[in-house]
Coordinates of C-alpha atoms in Angstrom, one line a residue:
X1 CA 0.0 0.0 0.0
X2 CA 1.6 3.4 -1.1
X3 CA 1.7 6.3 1.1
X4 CA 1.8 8.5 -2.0
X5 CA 0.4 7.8 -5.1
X6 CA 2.6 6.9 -8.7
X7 CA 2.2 10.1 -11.0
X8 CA 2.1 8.6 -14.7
X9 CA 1.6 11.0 -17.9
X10 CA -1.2 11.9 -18.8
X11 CA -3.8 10.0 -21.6
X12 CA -5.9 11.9 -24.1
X13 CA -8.1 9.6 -26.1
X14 CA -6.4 6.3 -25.1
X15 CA -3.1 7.6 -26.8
X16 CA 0.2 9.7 -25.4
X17 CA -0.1 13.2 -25.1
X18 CA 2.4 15.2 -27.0
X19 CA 6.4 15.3 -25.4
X20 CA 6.1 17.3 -22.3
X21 CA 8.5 17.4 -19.3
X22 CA 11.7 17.2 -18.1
X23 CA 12.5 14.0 -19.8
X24 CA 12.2 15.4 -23.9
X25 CA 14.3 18.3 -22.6
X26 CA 17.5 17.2 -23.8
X27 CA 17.8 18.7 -27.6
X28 CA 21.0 19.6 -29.5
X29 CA 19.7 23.1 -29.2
X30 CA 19.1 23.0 -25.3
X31 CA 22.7 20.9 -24.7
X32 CA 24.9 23.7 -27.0
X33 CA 22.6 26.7 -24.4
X34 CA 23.0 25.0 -21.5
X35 CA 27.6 24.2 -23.0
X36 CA 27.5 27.7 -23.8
X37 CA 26.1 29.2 -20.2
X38 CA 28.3 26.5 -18.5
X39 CA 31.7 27.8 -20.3
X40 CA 30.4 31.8 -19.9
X41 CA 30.3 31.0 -15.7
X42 CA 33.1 28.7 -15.6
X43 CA 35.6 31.9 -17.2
X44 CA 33.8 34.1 -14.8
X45 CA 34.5 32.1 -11.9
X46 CA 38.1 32.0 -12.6
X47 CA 38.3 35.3 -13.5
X48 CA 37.1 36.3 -10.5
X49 CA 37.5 33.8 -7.8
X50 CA 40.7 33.4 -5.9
X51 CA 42.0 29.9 -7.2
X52 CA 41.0 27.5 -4.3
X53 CA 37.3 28.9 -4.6
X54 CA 37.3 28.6 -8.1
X55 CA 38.3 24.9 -7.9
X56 CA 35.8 24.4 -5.3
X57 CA 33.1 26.0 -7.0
X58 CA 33.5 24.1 -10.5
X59 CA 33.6 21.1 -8.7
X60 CA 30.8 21.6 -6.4
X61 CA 29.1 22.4 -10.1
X62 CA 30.2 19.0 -11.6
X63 CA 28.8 17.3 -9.0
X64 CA 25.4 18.6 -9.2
X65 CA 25.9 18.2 -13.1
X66 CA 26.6 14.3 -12.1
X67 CA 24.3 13.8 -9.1
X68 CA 21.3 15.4 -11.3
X69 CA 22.1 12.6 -13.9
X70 CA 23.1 9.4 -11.4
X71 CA 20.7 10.6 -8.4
X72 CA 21.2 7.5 -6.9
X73 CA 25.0 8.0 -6.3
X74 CA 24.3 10.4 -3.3
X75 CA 23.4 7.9 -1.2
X76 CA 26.5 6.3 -1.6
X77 CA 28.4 9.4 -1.3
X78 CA 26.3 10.6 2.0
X79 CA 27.1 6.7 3.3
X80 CA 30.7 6.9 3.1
X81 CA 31.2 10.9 3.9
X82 CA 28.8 10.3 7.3
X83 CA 31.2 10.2 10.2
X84 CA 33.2 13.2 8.6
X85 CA 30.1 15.4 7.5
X86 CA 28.2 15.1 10.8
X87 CA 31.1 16.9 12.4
X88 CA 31.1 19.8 10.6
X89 CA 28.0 22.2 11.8
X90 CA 26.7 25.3 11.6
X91 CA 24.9 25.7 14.5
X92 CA 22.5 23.2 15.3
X93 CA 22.9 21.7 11.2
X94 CA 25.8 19.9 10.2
X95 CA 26.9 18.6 6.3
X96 CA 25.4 15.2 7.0
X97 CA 21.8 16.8 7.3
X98 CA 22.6 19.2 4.1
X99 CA 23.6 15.7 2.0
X100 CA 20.3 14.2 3.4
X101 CA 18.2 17.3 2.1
X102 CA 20.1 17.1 -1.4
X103 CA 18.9 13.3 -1.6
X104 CA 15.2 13.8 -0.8
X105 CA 15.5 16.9 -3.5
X106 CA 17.3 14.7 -5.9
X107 CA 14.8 11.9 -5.2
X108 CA 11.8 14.1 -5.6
X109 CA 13.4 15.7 -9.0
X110 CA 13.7 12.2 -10.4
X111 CA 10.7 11.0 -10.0
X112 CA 9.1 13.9 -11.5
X113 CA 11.3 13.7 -14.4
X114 CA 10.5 9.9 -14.7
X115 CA 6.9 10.5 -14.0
X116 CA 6.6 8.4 -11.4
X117 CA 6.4 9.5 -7.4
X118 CA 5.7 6.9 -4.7
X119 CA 6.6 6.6 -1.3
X120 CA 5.9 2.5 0.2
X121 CA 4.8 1.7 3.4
X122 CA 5.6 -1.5 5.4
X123 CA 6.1 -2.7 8.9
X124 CA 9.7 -0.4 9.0
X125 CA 8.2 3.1 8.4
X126 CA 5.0 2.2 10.6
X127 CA 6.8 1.3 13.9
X128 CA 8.9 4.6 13.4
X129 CA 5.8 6.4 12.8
X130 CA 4.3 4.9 15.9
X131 CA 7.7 6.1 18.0
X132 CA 7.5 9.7 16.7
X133 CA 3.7 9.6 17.3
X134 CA 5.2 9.1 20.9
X135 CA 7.6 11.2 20.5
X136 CA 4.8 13.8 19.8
X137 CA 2.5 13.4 22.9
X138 CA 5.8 13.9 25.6
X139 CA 6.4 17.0 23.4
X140 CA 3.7 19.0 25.6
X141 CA 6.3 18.7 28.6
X142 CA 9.1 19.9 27.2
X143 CA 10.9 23.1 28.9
X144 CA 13.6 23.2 26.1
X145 CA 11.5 23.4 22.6
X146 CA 14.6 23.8 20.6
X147 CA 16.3 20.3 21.8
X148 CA 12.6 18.8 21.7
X149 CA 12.2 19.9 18.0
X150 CA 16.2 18.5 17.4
X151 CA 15.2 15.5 19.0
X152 CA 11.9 14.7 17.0
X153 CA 13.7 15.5 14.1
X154 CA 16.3 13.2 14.8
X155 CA 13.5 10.1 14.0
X156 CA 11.7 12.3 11.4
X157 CA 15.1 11.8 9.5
X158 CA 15.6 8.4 10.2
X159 CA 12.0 7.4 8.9
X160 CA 12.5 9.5 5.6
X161 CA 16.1 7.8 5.0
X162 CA 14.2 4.2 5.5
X163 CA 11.5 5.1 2.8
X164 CA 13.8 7.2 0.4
X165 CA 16.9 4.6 0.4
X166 CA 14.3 1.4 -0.9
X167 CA 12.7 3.9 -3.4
X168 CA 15.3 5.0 -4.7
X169 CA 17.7 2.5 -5.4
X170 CA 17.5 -0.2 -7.6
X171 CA 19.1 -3.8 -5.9
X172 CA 22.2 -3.1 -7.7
X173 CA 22.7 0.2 -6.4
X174 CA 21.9 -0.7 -2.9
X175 CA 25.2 -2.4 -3.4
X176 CA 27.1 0.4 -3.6
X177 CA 25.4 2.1 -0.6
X178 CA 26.6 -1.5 1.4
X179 CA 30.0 -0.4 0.0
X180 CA 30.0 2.5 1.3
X181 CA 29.1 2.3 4.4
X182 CA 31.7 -0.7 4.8
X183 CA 34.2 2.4 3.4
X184 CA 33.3 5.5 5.9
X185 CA 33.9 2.7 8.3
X186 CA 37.2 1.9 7.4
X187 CA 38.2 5.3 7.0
X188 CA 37.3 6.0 10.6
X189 CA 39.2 3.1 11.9
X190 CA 41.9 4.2 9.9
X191 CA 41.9 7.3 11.3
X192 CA 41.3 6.1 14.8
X193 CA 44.2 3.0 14.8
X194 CA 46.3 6.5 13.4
X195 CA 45.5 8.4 16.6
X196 CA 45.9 5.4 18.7
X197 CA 49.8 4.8 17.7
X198 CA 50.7 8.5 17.3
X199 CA 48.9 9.3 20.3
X200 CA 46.8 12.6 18.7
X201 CA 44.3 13.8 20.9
X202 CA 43.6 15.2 24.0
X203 CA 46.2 14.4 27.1
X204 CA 42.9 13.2 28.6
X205 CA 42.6 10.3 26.4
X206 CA 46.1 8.9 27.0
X207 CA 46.4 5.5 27.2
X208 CA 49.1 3.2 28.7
X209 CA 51.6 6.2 29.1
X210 CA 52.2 5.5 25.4
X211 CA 48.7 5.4 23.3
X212 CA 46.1 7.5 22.7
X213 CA 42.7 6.3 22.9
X214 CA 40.8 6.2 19.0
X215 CA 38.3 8.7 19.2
X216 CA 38.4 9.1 15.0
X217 CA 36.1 12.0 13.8
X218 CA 33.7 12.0 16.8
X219 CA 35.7 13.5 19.3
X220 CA 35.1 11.0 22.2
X221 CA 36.3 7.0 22.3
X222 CA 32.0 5.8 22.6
X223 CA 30.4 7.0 19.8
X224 CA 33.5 6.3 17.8
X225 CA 33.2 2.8 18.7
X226 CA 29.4 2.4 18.4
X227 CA 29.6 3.8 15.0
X228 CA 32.4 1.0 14.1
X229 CA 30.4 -1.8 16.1
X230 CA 27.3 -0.4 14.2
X231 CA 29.5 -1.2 11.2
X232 CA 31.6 -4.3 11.7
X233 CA 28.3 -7.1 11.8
X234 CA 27.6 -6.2 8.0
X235 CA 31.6 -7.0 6.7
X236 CA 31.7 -9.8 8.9
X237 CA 28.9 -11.7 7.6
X238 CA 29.4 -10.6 4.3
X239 CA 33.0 -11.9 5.3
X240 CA 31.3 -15.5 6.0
X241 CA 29.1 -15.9 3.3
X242 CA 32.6 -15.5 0.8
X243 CA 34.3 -17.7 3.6
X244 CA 32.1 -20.9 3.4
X245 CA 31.6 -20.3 -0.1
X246 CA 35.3 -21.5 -1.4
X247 CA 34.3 -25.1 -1.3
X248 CA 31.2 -25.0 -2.6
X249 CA 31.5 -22.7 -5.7
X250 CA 28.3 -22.2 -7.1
X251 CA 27.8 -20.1 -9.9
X252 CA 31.3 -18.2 -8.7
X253 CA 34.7 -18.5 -9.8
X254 CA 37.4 -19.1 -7.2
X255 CA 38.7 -15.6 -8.3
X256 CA 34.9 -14.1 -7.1
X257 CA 34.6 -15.9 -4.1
X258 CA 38.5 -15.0 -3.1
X259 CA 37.9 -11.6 -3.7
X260 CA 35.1 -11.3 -1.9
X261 CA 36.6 -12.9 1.3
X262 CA 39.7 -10.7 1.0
X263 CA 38.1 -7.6 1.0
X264 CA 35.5 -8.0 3.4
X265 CA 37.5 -9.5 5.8
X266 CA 40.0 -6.9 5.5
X267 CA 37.4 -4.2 6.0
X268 CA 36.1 -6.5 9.1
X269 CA 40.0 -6.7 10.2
X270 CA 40.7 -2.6 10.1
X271 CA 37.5 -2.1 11.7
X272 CA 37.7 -4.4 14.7
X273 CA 41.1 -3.1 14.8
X274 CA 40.0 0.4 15.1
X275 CA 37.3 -0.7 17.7
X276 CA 39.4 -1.9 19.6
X277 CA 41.9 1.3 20.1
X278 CA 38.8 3.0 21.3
X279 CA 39.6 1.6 24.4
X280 CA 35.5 1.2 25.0
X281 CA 33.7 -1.1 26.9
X282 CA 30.7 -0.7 26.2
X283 CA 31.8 -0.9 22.3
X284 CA 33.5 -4.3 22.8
X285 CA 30.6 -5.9 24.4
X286 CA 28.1 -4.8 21.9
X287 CA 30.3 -5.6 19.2
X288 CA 31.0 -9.4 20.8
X289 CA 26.8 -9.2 21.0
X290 CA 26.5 -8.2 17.6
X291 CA 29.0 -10.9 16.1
X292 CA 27.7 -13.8 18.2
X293 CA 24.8 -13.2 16.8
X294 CA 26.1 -12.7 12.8
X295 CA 28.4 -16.0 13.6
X296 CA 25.8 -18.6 14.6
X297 CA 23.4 -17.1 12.1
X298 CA 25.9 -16.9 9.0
X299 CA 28.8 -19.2 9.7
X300 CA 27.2 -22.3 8.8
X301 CA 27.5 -25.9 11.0
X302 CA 31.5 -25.6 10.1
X303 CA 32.3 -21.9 11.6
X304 CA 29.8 -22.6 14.2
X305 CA 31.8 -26.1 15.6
X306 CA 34.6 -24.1 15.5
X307 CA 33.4 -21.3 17.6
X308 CA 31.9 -23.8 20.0
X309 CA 35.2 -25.8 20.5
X310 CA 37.2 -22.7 20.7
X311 CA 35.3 -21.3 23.7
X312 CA 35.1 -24.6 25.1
X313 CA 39.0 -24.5 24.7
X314 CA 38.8 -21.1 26.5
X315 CA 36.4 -22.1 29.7
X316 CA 38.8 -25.3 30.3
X317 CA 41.4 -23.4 30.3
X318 CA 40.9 -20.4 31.4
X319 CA 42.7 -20.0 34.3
X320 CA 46.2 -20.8 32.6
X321 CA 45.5 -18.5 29.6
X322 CA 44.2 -16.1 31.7
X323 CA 47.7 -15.1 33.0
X324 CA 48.5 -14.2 29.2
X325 CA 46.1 -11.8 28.4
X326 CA 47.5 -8.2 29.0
X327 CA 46.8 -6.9 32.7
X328 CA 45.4 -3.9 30.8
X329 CA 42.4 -5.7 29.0
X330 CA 41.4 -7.6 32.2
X331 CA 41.2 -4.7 34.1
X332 CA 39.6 -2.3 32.0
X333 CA 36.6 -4.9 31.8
X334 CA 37.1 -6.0 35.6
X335 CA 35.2 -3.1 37.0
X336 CA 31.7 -4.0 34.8
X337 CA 30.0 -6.0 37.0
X338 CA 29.4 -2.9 39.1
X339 CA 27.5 -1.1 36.1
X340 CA 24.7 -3.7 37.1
X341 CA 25.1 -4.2 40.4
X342 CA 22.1 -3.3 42.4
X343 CA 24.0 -1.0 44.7
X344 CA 24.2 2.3 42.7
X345 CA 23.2 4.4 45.7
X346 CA 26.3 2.9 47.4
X347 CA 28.6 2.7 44.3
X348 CA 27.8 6.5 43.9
X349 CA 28.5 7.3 48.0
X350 CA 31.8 6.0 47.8
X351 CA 34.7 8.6 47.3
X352 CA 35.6 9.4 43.7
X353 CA 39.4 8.5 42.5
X354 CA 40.4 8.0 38.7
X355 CA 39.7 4.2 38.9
X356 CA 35.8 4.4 39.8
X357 CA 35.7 8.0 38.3
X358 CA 33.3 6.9 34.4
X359 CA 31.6 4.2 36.9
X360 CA 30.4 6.7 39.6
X361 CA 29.9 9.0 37.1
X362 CA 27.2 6.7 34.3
X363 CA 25.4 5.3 38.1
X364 CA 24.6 9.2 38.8
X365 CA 23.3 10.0 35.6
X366 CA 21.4 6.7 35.9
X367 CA 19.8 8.0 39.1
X368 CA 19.3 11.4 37.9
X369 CA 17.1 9.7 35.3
X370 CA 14.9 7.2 37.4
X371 CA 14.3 10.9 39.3
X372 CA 13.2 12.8 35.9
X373 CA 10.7 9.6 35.0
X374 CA 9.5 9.7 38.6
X375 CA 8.4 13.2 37.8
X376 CA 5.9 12.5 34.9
X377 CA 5.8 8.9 35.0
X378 CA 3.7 8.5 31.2
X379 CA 4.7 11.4 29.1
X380 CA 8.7 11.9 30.7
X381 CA 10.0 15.4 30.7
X382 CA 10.5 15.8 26.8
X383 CA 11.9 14.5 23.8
X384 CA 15.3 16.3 24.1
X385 CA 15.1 17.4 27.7
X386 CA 17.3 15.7 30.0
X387 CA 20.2 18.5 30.4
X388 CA 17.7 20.9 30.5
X389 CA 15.9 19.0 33.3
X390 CA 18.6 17.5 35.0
X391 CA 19.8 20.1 37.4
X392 CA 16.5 20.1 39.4
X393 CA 17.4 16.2 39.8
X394 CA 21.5 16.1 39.7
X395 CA 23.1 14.3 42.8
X396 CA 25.7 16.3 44.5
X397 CA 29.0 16.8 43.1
X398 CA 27.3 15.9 39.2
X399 CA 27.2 19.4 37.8
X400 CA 27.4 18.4 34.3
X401 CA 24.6 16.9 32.7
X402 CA 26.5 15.2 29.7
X403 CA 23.8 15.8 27.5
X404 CA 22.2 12.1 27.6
X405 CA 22.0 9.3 30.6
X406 CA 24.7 7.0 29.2
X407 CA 22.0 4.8 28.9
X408 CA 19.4 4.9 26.0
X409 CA 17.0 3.1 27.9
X410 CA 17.0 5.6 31.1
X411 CA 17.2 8.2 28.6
X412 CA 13.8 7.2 27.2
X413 CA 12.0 6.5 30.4
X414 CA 13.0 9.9 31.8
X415 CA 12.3 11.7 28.1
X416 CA 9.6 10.1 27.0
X417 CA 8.1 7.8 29.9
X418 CA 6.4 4.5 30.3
X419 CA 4.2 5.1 26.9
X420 CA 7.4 6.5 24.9
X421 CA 9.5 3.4 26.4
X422 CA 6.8 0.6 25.1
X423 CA 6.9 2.6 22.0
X424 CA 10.3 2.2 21.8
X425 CA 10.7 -1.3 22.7
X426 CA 8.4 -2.1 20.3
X427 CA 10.5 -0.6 17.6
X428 CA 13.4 -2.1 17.7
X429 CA 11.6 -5.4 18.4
X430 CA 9.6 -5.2 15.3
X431 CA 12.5 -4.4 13.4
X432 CA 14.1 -7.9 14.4
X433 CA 11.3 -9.8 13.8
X434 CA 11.0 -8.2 10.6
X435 CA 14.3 -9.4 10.0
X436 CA 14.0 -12.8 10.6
X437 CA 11.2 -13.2 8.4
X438 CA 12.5 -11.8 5.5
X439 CA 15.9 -13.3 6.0
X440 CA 13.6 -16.7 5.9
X441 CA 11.7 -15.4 2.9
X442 CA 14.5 -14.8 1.0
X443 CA 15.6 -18.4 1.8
X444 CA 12.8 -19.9 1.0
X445 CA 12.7 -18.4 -2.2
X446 CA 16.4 -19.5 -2.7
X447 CA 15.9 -22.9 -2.2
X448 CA 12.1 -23.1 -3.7
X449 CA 13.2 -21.4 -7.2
X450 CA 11.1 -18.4 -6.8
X451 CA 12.3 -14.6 -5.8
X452 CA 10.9 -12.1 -3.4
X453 CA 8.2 -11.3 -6.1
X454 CA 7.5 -14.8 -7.1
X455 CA 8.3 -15.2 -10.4
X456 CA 10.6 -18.4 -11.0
X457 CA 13.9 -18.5 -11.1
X458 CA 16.5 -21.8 -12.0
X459 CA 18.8 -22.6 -9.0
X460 CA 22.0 -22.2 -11.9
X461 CA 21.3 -18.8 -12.5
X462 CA 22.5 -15.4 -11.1
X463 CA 19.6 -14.4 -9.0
X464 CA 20.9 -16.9 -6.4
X465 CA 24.4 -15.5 -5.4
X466 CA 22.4 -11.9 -5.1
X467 CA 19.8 -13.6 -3.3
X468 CA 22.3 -15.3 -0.6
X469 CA 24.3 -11.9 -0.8
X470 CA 21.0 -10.7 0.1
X471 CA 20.2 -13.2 2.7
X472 CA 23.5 -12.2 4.4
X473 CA 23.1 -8.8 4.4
X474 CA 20.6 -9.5 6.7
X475 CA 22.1 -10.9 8.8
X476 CA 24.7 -8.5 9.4
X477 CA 21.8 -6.1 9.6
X478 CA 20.6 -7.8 12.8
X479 CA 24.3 -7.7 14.2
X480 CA 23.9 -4.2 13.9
X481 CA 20.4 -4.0 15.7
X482 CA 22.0 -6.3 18.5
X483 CA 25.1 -4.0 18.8
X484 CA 23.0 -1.1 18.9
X485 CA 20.6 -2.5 21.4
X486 CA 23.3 -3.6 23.9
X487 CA 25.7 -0.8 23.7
X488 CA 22.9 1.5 24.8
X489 CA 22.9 -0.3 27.8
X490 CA 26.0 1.8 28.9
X491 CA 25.7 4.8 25.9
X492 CA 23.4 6.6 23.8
X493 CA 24.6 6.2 20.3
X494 CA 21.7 9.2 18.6
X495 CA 24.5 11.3 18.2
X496 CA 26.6 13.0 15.5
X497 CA 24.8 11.1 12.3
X498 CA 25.3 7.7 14.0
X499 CA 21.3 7.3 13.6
X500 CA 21.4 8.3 10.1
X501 CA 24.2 5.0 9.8
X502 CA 21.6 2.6 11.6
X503 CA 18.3 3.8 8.9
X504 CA 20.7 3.9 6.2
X505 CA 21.3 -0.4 7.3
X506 CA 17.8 -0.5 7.6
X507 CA 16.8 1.2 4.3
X508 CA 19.4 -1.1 2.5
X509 CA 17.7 -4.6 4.2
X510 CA 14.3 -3.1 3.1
X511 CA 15.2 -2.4 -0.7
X512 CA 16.9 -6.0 -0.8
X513 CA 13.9 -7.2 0.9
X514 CA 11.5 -6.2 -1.8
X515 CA 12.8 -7.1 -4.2
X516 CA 13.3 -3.6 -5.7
X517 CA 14.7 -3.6 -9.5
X518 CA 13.7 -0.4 -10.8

């Protein structure tokens, strides 16, 4: 069911109207005008310009020229420029959210020059519509209407990169958005394993007296590690499929199936690297979360044995390997069973030193958000609100509210309360189910000879290595959910674009999902 209806040309008399439109504007007349205008600005801007503004201009004018005739490429673009465009702002807008306006314009542009504007509905856009809906009704609390607005339209944008992403791509192209996604993520781990062994950053982050901990283009370790855990499930299992693949080469020459482990495991190698100078907990566990999950699902009876004996390996022996695992990793993850503990109210008493300092300091902002949900127990304070609420809840000697609870959950209790919570639960509940059953669809289809559309298909053809790519995609899709979902148990990942990462997954699983080959 469309939420927009298909515009088609219009029919006089049961016959085509006479060439109107954008798409029989294209004559040699209208290409030597447009060539003509194009060289007259081109010598005024380097006329006129100073040289690096020139450059910038022409190509900022070359890739409008390109984007108006490949729409579909700024998804790509916007996939692997993320990270980097989401920190540059302009007050409260940043690149990230300029790129995003340029592909609903670009989307809207094409489908009026094709004739043809539609916008699907499915279980996706409906469960974010119900969490904005809630989103909505907490609004009326809100004391801060500028971070309420931000934070609504936070959602708004992940809804409209959902349904734009699986209209506008074709399954080939959705491809290229996997790509690059896989490559902003690379680049940031990059970027991060270069701070880490240079040790660029503030002296804050030093690490070990002679590393600095990753923090790539987000500024802080967490969000740079949720963003690469929100990243590394997809290469993995993408890794996986190519992995179990070289014995049984169907349809694929050894030189395909090579490829295609080599690179994806190289991009899952750099990333986990990368993750793991972050120096983040709460990035390691939801990235062991998120790969448990891609490796039992994708790995196949083979890679699952293995992974079986291998921890049995490790829980038979652990106390005599334990002794070689540096001092470092054991006790930065020693200290976690206190993050659930059910003393906070002691944990938070006790006196602060740099050991305890990021436990004390997450349990406050834990309490400080029970207090803001006790307050309006349905509705929560408002979408947005929690620094502007939180010093009429702070504990003592917790001045600065941090901007979020460092825990997603807390945060939407206290924001958004009980109704915005089950709305939110429901969410990202729905969205695993819904990925399940596809994932099985798609299988089914595989195995039964039929596509996502039903039409029939031979088991020897193409279709069937797209439809297990596909199938896997999925799968890495659901690593990312599970990452997402446990890392918020000690973060809030919402920030600096990382949302727009997570709908830009989802968009991707949806367009594979239906089968989209327009």
């Amino acid at each position: 069911m469309g939420l927009g209806r298909t515009i088609k040309p219009t029919l006089t008399g049961g016959l085509p109207g006479p060439p109107t439109g954008l798409p029989y504007a294209s004559g040699r007349q209208v290409r030597t005008a447009a060539a003509i205008v194009g060289l007259v600005v081109l010598a005024w801007l380097l006329a006129e310009l100073p040289l690096l503004w020139a450059a910038a201009a022409v190509a900022a004018g070359g890739g409008g020229v390109l984007l108006l005739r490949f729409p579909h490429l700024i998804w790509p673009g916007l996939a692997v420029a993320l990270p980097f465009a989401s920190a540059l702002k302009r007050g409260p807008i940043s690149l990230a959210d300029l790129m995003l306006g340029t592909a609903v314009l670009l989307w809207f542009v094409d489908g009026v020059r094709k004739g043809r504007l539609r916008l699907t509905s499915g279980p996706l856009p409906i469960l974010f519509v119900l969490y904005l809906f809630a989103l909505l009704l907490s609004f009326s609390n809100a004391i801060d209407l500028q971070e309420a607005v931000e934070g609504v339209i936070k959602w708004l944008q992940m809804l409209v990169a959902v349904l734009l992403v699986r209209e506008a791509l074709t399954q080939r192209q959705i491809r290229w958005l996997v790509w690059g996604l896989l490559a902003g993520g690379v680049l940031q781990a990059a970027l991060g394993i270069f701070q880490f062994v240079f040790r660029i950053g503030p002296p804050n982050f030093l690490l070990l007296d002679r590393f600095m901990r990753a923090a790539g283009t987000f500024g802080q370790p967490n969000p740079f590690a949720g963003y690469l855990g929100l990243t590394l499930p997809v290469a993995a299992a993408l890794f996986l499929l190519n992995f179990t693949s070289i014995l049984r080469r169907k349809g694929r020459s050894l030189r395909q199936v090579l490829a295609g482990t080599g690179a994806y495991g190289g991009a899952a190698a750099i990333i986990a690297v990368g993750l793991l100078a972050s120096w983040s907990r709460g990035g390691w566990i939801g990235a062991a979360a998120g790969l448990a999950v891609v490796l039992f699902v994708q790995g196949g009876r083979t890679v699952q044995g293995a992974a079986l004996a291998a921890a049995g390996v490790v829980m038979l022996l652990g106390p005599i390997t334990y002794r070689y695992i540096p001092s470092s990793l054991t006790d930065r993850l020693a200290d976690l069973p206190a993050y659930l503990g059910t003393g906070m109210w002691d944990i938070v008493q006790q006196p602060v030193t740099d050991n305890n300092f990021s436990i004390i300091e997450r349990l406050a902002h834990w309490i400080a958000a029970l207090r803001m949900w006790e307050m309006s127990p349905w509705l929560g304070v408002g979408p947005g609100n929690y620094a502007a609420v939180y010093p009429q809840v702070r504990l003592a000697r917790w001045e600065d509210p941090l901007g979020h609870a460092h825990n997603t959950y807390l945060n939407v209790l206290a924001e958004n309360g009980l109704i915005g919570m089950f709305a939110y639960l429901a969410l990202w509940a729905g969205v695993v189910v819904w990925l399940v059953c596809m994932r099985r669809r798609i299988l089914r289809g595989r195995w039964e000879g039929v596509d996502p559309q039903g039409s029939s298909i031979s088991l020897n053809e193409g279709p069937i290595p797209s439809m297990a790519w596909s199938a896997a995609l999925l799968v890495g899709v659901l690593g990312v959910i599970v990452h997402l979902s446990v890392h918020h148990l000690f973060d809030n990942l919402y920030v600096q674009g990382i949302y727009l990462h997570v709908a830009l997954w989802l968009g991707a699983a949806a367009a594979l999902a239906d089968g989209n080959d327009t």
